[in-house]
Amino acid sequence: MRKIGLIGGMSWTSTVRYYQIINEAIGKRLGGLHSAPMLIESLDFAEVAKAQTEEEWARTAEVLIGAAQRLETAGATALIICANSMHRVYDEVAAAVSVPILHIADAVGGKMKADGVKNAALIGTRNVMTERFYRQRLVSHGISLIPPDMKWAQEMDRIIYDELALGKATRASERTMKTIFTNIYQANVPAVVLACTELEMIVDVRANVLPIYDGTSLHALAAAEHILGE
């Protein structure tokens, strides 16, 4: 098995899920007592969580570059950034290391393309929903995305940063997500991309009104495939 490096801690709650999903996939594939060889660089999310200005994003890129370089030096053969929003600095981080970085939108887009899904709604933090860095990567896989609803984008930031990133999952936020998905379904949009690594805490991906493509799970499974050399 090949060793993979996780740039995590953004937030720690979602990094736990990455660790779990990857190890479950390895255990299912190989059986017995097998588990995944991984390196984890767990960052202090408070330093990078709400970067807004270009200067703040430049500092965030420096933090992630340092983490990526340390993981490469420690022997990682590939890396993943365990946060959708932090893929805004993906290009800068990828240019600073010689090992590949598996992009979360590629994992999602590849699965959607294989399933024949061509149109979807994108749900995540405000910057993921509204900026080009994630949307364009998904569009490159032939996925058309409906325009973001700014009211929901603002509410998603509150739920993610004030609750989920702190390990809090409330019934009120669960109801909000159900309302969002119902509205999307009623607009005849065929699928939803869950583009926040914490949203699985309040969304039942397997029991919903329409298909949900969970970036956390798909990204973690892509990491497991790399570990196995598949």
mmCIF file of C-alpha atoms in Angstrom:
data_model
loop_
_atom_site.group_PDB
_atom_site.id
_atom_site.type_symbol
_atom_site.label_atom_id
_atom_site.label_comp_id
_atom_site.label_asym_id
_atom_site.label_seq_id
_atom_site.Cartn_x
_atom_site.Cartn_y
_atom_site.Cartn_z
ATOM 1 C CA MET A 1 0.000 0.000 0.000
ATOM 2 C CA ARG A 2 1.044 3.553 -0.724
ATOM 3 C CA LYS A 3 1.118 6.175 2.035
ATOM 4 C CA ILE A 4 -1.130 9.199 1.679
ATOM 5 C CA GLY A 5 -0.963 12.539 3.475
ATOM 6 C CA LEU A 6 -4.016 14.363 4.818
ATOM 7 C CA ILE A 7 -4.019 18.123 5.353
ATOM 8 C CA GLY A 8 -6.694 18.140 8.031
ATOM 9 C CA GLY A 9 -8.050 19.985 11.027
ATOM 10 C CA MET A 10 -10.309 22.098 8.781
ATOM 11 C CA SER A 11 -12.312 21.220 10.775
ATOM 12 C CA TRP A 12 -11.201 18.348 13.019
ATOM 13 C CA THR A 13 -14.746 16.937 12.908
ATOM 14 C CA SER A 14 -14.527 16.278 9.179
ATOM 15 C CA THR A 15 -10.959 14.957 9.418
ATOM 16 C CA VAL A 16 -12.279 12.249 11.743
ATOM 17 C CA ARG A 17 -14.670 11.162 8.983
ATOM 18 C CA TYR A 18 -11.875 11.050 6.407
ATOM 19 C CA TYR A 19 -9.819 8.804 8.684
ATOM 20 C CA GLN A 20 -12.805 6.550 9.289
ATOM 21 C CA ILE A 21 -13.960 6.267 5.664
ATOM 22 C CA ILE A 22 -10.453 5.580 4.337
ATOM 23 C CA ASN A 23 -9.768 2.873 6.904
ATOM 24 C CA GLU A 24 -13.174 1.280 6.380
ATOM 25 C CA ALA A 25 -12.506 1.137 2.638
ATOM 26 C CA ILE A 26 -9.089 -0.456 3.144
ATOM 27 C CA GLY A 27 -10.498 -2.952 5.624
ATOM 28 C CA LYS A 28 -13.318 -3.905 3.269
ATOM 29 C CA ARG A 29 -10.944 -4.319 0.337
ATOM 30 C CA LEU A 30 -8.161 -6.249 2.104
ATOM 31 C CA GLY A 31 -9.926 -7.777 5.098
ATOM 32 C CA GLY A 32 -8.363 -8.955 8.325
ATOM 33 C CA LEU A 33 -6.544 -6.379 10.417
ATOM 34 C CA HIS A 34 -5.493 -4.164 7.508
ATOM 35 C CA SER A 35 -5.664 -0.392 7.935
ATOM 36 C CA ALA A 36 -4.465 2.527 5.858
ATOM 37 C CA PRO A 37 -0.931 3.984 6.004
ATOM 38 C CA MET A 38 -1.608 7.690 6.482
ATOM 39 C CA LEU A 39 0.091 10.862 7.627
ATOM 40 C CA ILE A 40 -2.082 13.647 9.035
ATOM 41 C CA GLU A 41 -1.059 17.285 9.371
ATOM 42 C CA SER A 42 -3.824 18.696 11.558
ATOM 43 C CA LEU A 43 -3.943 22.487 11.305
ATOM 44 C CA ASP A 44 -5.404 25.067 13.667
ATOM 45 C CA PHE A 45 -8.604 25.921 11.813
ATOM 46 C CA ALA A 46 -8.910 29.287 13.569
ATOM 47 C CA GLU A 47 -5.894 30.519 11.573
ATOM 48 C CA VAL A 48 -7.501 29.909 8.179
ATOM 49 C CA ALA A 49 -11.246 29.421 8.676
ATOM 50 C CA LYS A 50 -12.671 32.703 7.426
ATOM 51 C CA ALA A 51 -10.139 34.104 4.982
ATOM 52 C CA GLN A 52 -11.828 36.836 2.942
ATOM 53 C CA THR A 53 -9.260 39.183 1.404
ATOM 54 C CA GLU A 54 -6.599 38.212 -1.094
ATOM 55 C CA GLU A 55 -3.965 38.907 1.555
ATOM 56 C CA GLU A 56 -5.674 36.532 3.971
ATOM 57 C CA TRP A 57 -5.950 33.856 1.294
ATOM 58 C CA ALA A 58 -2.243 34.293 0.501
ATOM 59 C CA ARG A 59 -1.427 33.607 4.162
ATOM 60 C CA THR A 60 -3.759 30.593 4.088
ATOM 61 C CA ALA A 61 -1.918 29.273 1.043
ATOM 62 C CA GLU A 62 1.384 29.583 2.925
ATOM 63 C CA VAL A 63 -0.018 27.574 5.848
ATOM 64 C CA LEU A 64 -1.259 24.785 3.571
ATOM 65 C CA ILE A 65 1.952 24.789 1.525
ATOM 66 C CA GLY A 66 3.966 24.266 4.695
ATOM 67 C CA ALA A 67 1.713 21.373 5.681
ATOM 68 C CA ALA A 68 1.939 19.811 2.223
ATOM 69 C CA GLN A 69 5.717 20.044 2.131
ATOM 70 C CA ARG A 70 6.068 18.464 5.556
ATOM 71 C CA LEU A 71 3.830 15.570 4.501
ATOM 72 C CA GLU A 72 5.820 15.053 1.302
ATOM 73 C CA THR A 73 9.089 15.076 3.245
ATOM 74 C CA ALA A 74 7.621 12.507 5.654
ATOM 75 C CA GLY A 75 6.966 10.101 2.791
ATOM 76 C CA ALA A 76 3.443 10.752 1.498
ATOM 77 C CA THR A 77 3.028 9.663 -2.140
ATOM 78 C CA ALA A 78 -0.085 11.813 -2.635
ATOM 79 C CA LEU A 79 -2.009 14.397 -0.629
ATOM 80 C CA ILE A 80 -5.575 15.463 -0.008
ATOM 81 C CA ILE A 81 -6.854 18.750 1.391
ATOM 82 C CA CYS A 82 -9.646 17.743 3.777
ATOM 83 C CA ALA A 83 -11.822 20.820 3.231
ATOM 84 C CA ASN A 84 -13.787 22.043 0.221
ATOM 85 C CA SER A 85 -13.278 25.758 0.887
ATOM 86 C CA MET A 86 -9.502 25.404 1.177
ATOM 87 C CA HIS A 87 -9.358 24.169 -2.419
ATOM 88 C CA ARG A 88 -9.405 27.876 -3.279
ATOM 89 C CA VAL A 89 -5.608 27.705 -2.851
ATOM 90 C CA TYR A 90 -5.259 24.257 -4.449
ATOM 91 C CA ASP A 91 -3.173 25.494 -7.395
ATOM 92 C CA GLU A 92 -0.644 27.244 -5.164
ATOM 93 C CA VAL A 93 -0.266 24.230 -2.888
ATOM 94 C CA ALA A 94 -0.048 21.759 -5.771
ATOM 95 C CA ALA A 95 2.710 23.838 -7.380
ATOM 96 C CA ALA A 96 4.777 23.703 -4.180
ATOM 97 C CA VAL A 97 5.095 19.897 -3.963
ATOM 98 C CA SER A 98 6.124 17.175 -6.384
ATOM 99 C CA VAL A 99 3.498 14.603 -5.337
ATOM 100 C CA PRO A 100 -0.077 14.774 -6.672
ATOM 101 C CA ILE A 101 -2.873 16.382 -4.691
ATOM 102 C CA LEU A 102 -6.227 14.687 -5.271
ATOM 103 C CA HIS A 103 -8.827 17.418 -5.906
ATOM 104 C CA ILE A 104 -12.171 16.929 -4.163
ATOM 105 C CA ALA A 105 -14.176 18.267 -7.129
ATOM 106 C CA ASP A 106 -12.510 15.700 -9.406
ATOM 107 C CA ALA A 107 -13.693 12.900 -7.120
ATOM 108 C CA VAL A 108 -17.234 14.297 -7.154
ATOM 109 C CA GLY A 109 -17.296 15.166 -10.845
ATOM 110 C CA GLY A 110 -15.917 11.785 -11.878
ATOM 111 C CA LYS A 111 -18.645 9.946 -9.974
ATOM 112 C CA MET A 112 -21.405 12.192 -11.308
ATOM 113 C CA LYS A 113 -20.175 11.770 -14.867
ATOM 114 C CA ALA A 114 -20.076 7.991 -14.429
ATOM 115 C CA ASP A 115 -23.670 8.120 -13.163
ATOM 116 C CA GLY A 116 -24.790 10.240 -16.112
ATOM 117 C CA VAL A 117 -25.725 13.248 -13.963
ATOM 118 C CA LYS A 118 -25.370 16.491 -15.901
ATOM 119 C CA ASN A 119 -27.100 19.080 -13.724
ATOM 120 C CA ALA A 120 -26.929 19.754 -9.976
ATOM 121 C CA ALA A 121 -27.150 22.238 -7.134
ATOM 122 C CA LEU A 122 -23.998 23.023 -5.168
ATOM 123 C CA ILE A 123 -24.327 23.357 -1.387
ATOM 124 C CA GLY A 124 -21.440 24.362 0.882
ATOM 125 C CA THR A 125 -19.818 27.403 2.426
ATOM 126 C CA ARG A 126 -20.474 30.771 0.835
ATOM 127 C CA ASN A 127 -17.147 30.831 -1.012
ATOM 128 C CA VAL A 128 -17.638 27.317 -2.403
ATOM 129 C CA MET A 129 -21.153 28.141 -3.578
ATOM 130 C CA THR A 130 -20.355 31.510 -5.135
ATOM 131 C CA GLU A 131 -16.717 31.587 -6.277
ATOM 132 C CA ARG A 132 -15.239 30.047 -9.399
ATOM 133 C CA PHE A 133 -12.513 27.774 -7.993
ATOM 134 C CA TYR A 134 -14.826 24.839 -7.169
ATOM 135 C CA ARG A 135 -17.639 25.461 -9.632
ATOM 136 C CA GLN A 136 -15.338 25.594 -12.664
ATOM 137 C CA ARG A 137 -13.570 22.386 -11.673
ATOM 138 C CA LEU A 138 -16.911 20.601 -11.455
ATOM 139 C CA VAL A 139 -18.115 22.116 -14.725
ATOM 140 C CA SER A 140 -14.982 20.720 -16.408
ATOM 141 C CA HIS A 141 -16.466 17.252 -15.797
ATOM 142 C CA GLY A 142 -19.556 18.177 -17.829
ATOM 143 C CA ILE A 143 -21.704 19.160 -14.838
ATOM 144 C CA SER A 144 -24.002 22.165 -15.163
ATOM 145 C CA LEU A 145 -24.654 23.967 -11.854
ATOM 146 C CA ILE A 146 -27.675 26.097 -11.025
ATOM 147 C CA PRO A 147 -26.953 29.639 -9.761
ATOM 148 C CA PRO A 148 -26.368 29.875 -5.999
ATOM 149 C CA ASP A 149 -29.121 31.158 -3.735
ATOM 150 C CA MET A 150 -27.443 33.927 -1.728
ATOM 151 C CA LYS A 151 -29.909 33.621 1.147
ATOM 152 C CA TRP A 152 -28.996 29.985 1.620
ATOM 153 C CA ALA A 153 -25.283 30.704 1.148
ATOM 154 C CA GLN A 154 -25.357 33.061 4.124
ATOM 155 C CA GLU A 155 -27.243 30.534 6.246
ATOM 156 C CA MET A 156 -24.849 27.744 5.267
ATOM 157 C CA ASP A 157 -21.887 29.781 6.580
ATOM 158 C CA ARG A 158 -23.658 30.213 9.918
ATOM 159 C CA ILE A 159 -24.470 26.504 10.232
ATOM 160 C CA ILE A 160 -21.011 25.346 9.173
ATOM 161 C CA TYR A 161 -18.789 27.771 11.090
ATOM 162 C CA ASP A 162 -20.926 28.394 14.177
ATOM 163 C CA GLU A 163 -22.170 24.833 14.666
ATOM 164 C CA LEU A 164 -20.748 21.946 12.642
ATOM 165 C CA ALA A 165 -17.085 22.977 12.817
ATOM 166 C CA LEU A 166 -17.507 22.993 16.602
ATOM 167 C CA GLY A 167 -19.011 19.494 16.592
ATOM 168 C CA LYS A 168 -22.609 20.716 17.091
ATOM 169 C CA ALA A 169 -25.447 19.182 15.084
ATOM 170 C CA THR A 170 -28.849 20.757 15.801
ATOM 171 C CA ARG A 171 -32.363 19.718 14.828
ATOM 172 C CA ALA A 172 -33.020 23.230 13.548
ATOM 173 C CA SER A 173 -30.142 22.970 11.080
ATOM 174 C CA GLU A 174 -31.309 19.507 10.009
ATOM 175 C CA ARG A 175 -34.707 21.023 9.201
ATOM 176 C CA THR A 176 -33.043 23.859 7.290
ATOM 177 C CA MET A 177 -31.176 21.349 5.134
ATOM 178 C CA LYS A 178 -34.375 19.415 4.442
ATOM 179 C CA THR A 179 -36.057 22.646 3.367
ATOM 180 C CA ILE A 180 -33.170 23.475 1.019
ATOM 181 C CA PHE A 181 -33.252 20.014 -0.548
ATOM 182 C CA THR A 182 -37.032 20.115 -0.933
ATOM 183 C CA ASN A 183 -36.799 23.457 -2.728
ATOM 184 C CA ILE A 184 -34.123 22.069 -5.043
ATOM 185 C CA TYR A 185 -36.235 18.987 -5.750
ATOM 186 C CA GLN A 186 -39.293 21.111 -6.517
ATOM 187 C CA ALA A 187 -37.188 23.110 -8.989
ATOM 188 C CA ASN A 188 -36.601 19.831 -10.889
ATOM 189 C CA VAL A 189 -32.861 19.811 -10.264
ATOM 190 C CA PRO A 190 -31.796 16.135 -10.453
ATOM 191 C CA ALA A 191 -28.988 16.061 -7.836
ATOM 192 C CA VAL A 192 -27.159 17.914 -5.074
ATOM 193 C CA VAL A 193 -23.419 18.209 -4.493
ATOM 194 C CA LEU A 194 -22.685 18.288 -0.769
ATOM 195 C CA ALA A 195 -19.577 20.466 -0.941
ATOM 196 C CA CYS A 196 -18.810 20.856 2.749
ATOM 197 C CA THR A 197 -16.980 18.141 4.636
ATOM 198 C CA GLU A 198 -19.066 18.641 7.807
ATOM 199 C CA LEU A 199 -22.564 18.594 6.299
ATOM 200 C CA GLU A 200 -22.831 14.830 6.585
ATOM 201 C CA MET A 201 -23.403 15.479 10.305
ATOM 202 C CA ILE A 202 -26.898 16.834 9.581
ATOM 203 C CA VAL A 203 -27.720 15.275 6.198
ATOM 204 C CA ASP A 204 -28.715 11.659 5.639
ATOM 205 C CA VAL A 205 -27.063 11.146 2.270
ATOM 206 C CA ARG A 206 -28.766 7.784 1.691
ATOM 207 C CA ALA A 207 -32.316 8.838 2.542
ATOM 208 C CA ASN A 208 -33.248 12.049 0.814
ATOM 209 C CA VAL A 209 -35.651 13.376 -1.771
ATOM 210 C CA LEU A 210 -32.994 13.362 -4.510
ATOM 211 C CA PRO A 211 -29.485 11.933 -5.102
ATOM 212 C CA ILE A 212 -26.760 13.563 -3.007
ATOM 213 C CA TYR A 213 -23.080 13.459 -3.952
ATOM 214 C CA ASP A 214 -21.143 13.797 -0.709
ATOM 215 C CA GLY A 215 -17.697 15.240 -1.356
ATOM 216 C CA THR A 216 -16.249 13.925 1.908
ATOM 217 C CA SER A 217 -17.052 10.296 1.152
ATOM 218 C CA LEU A 218 -16.055 10.455 -2.515
ATOM 219 C CA HIS A 219 -12.795 12.264 -1.737
ATOM 220 C CA ALA A 220 -11.912 9.775 1.009
ATOM 221 C CA LEU A 221 -12.641 6.846 -1.317
ATOM 222 C CA ALA A 222 -10.372 8.402 -3.958
ATOM 223 C CA ALA A 223 -7.657 8.505 -1.308
ATOM 224 C CA ALA A 224 -8.256 4.822 -0.520
ATOM 225 C CA GLU A 225 -7.924 3.984 -4.218
ATOM 226 C CA HIS A 226 -4.574 5.744 -4.317
ATOM 227 C CA ILE A 227 -3.399 3.839 -1.256
ATOM 228 C CA LEU A 228 -4.339 0.576 -2.965
ATOM 229 C CA GLY A 229 -2.794 1.633 -6.274
ATOM 230 C CA GLU A 230 -6.115 1.350 -8.095
#
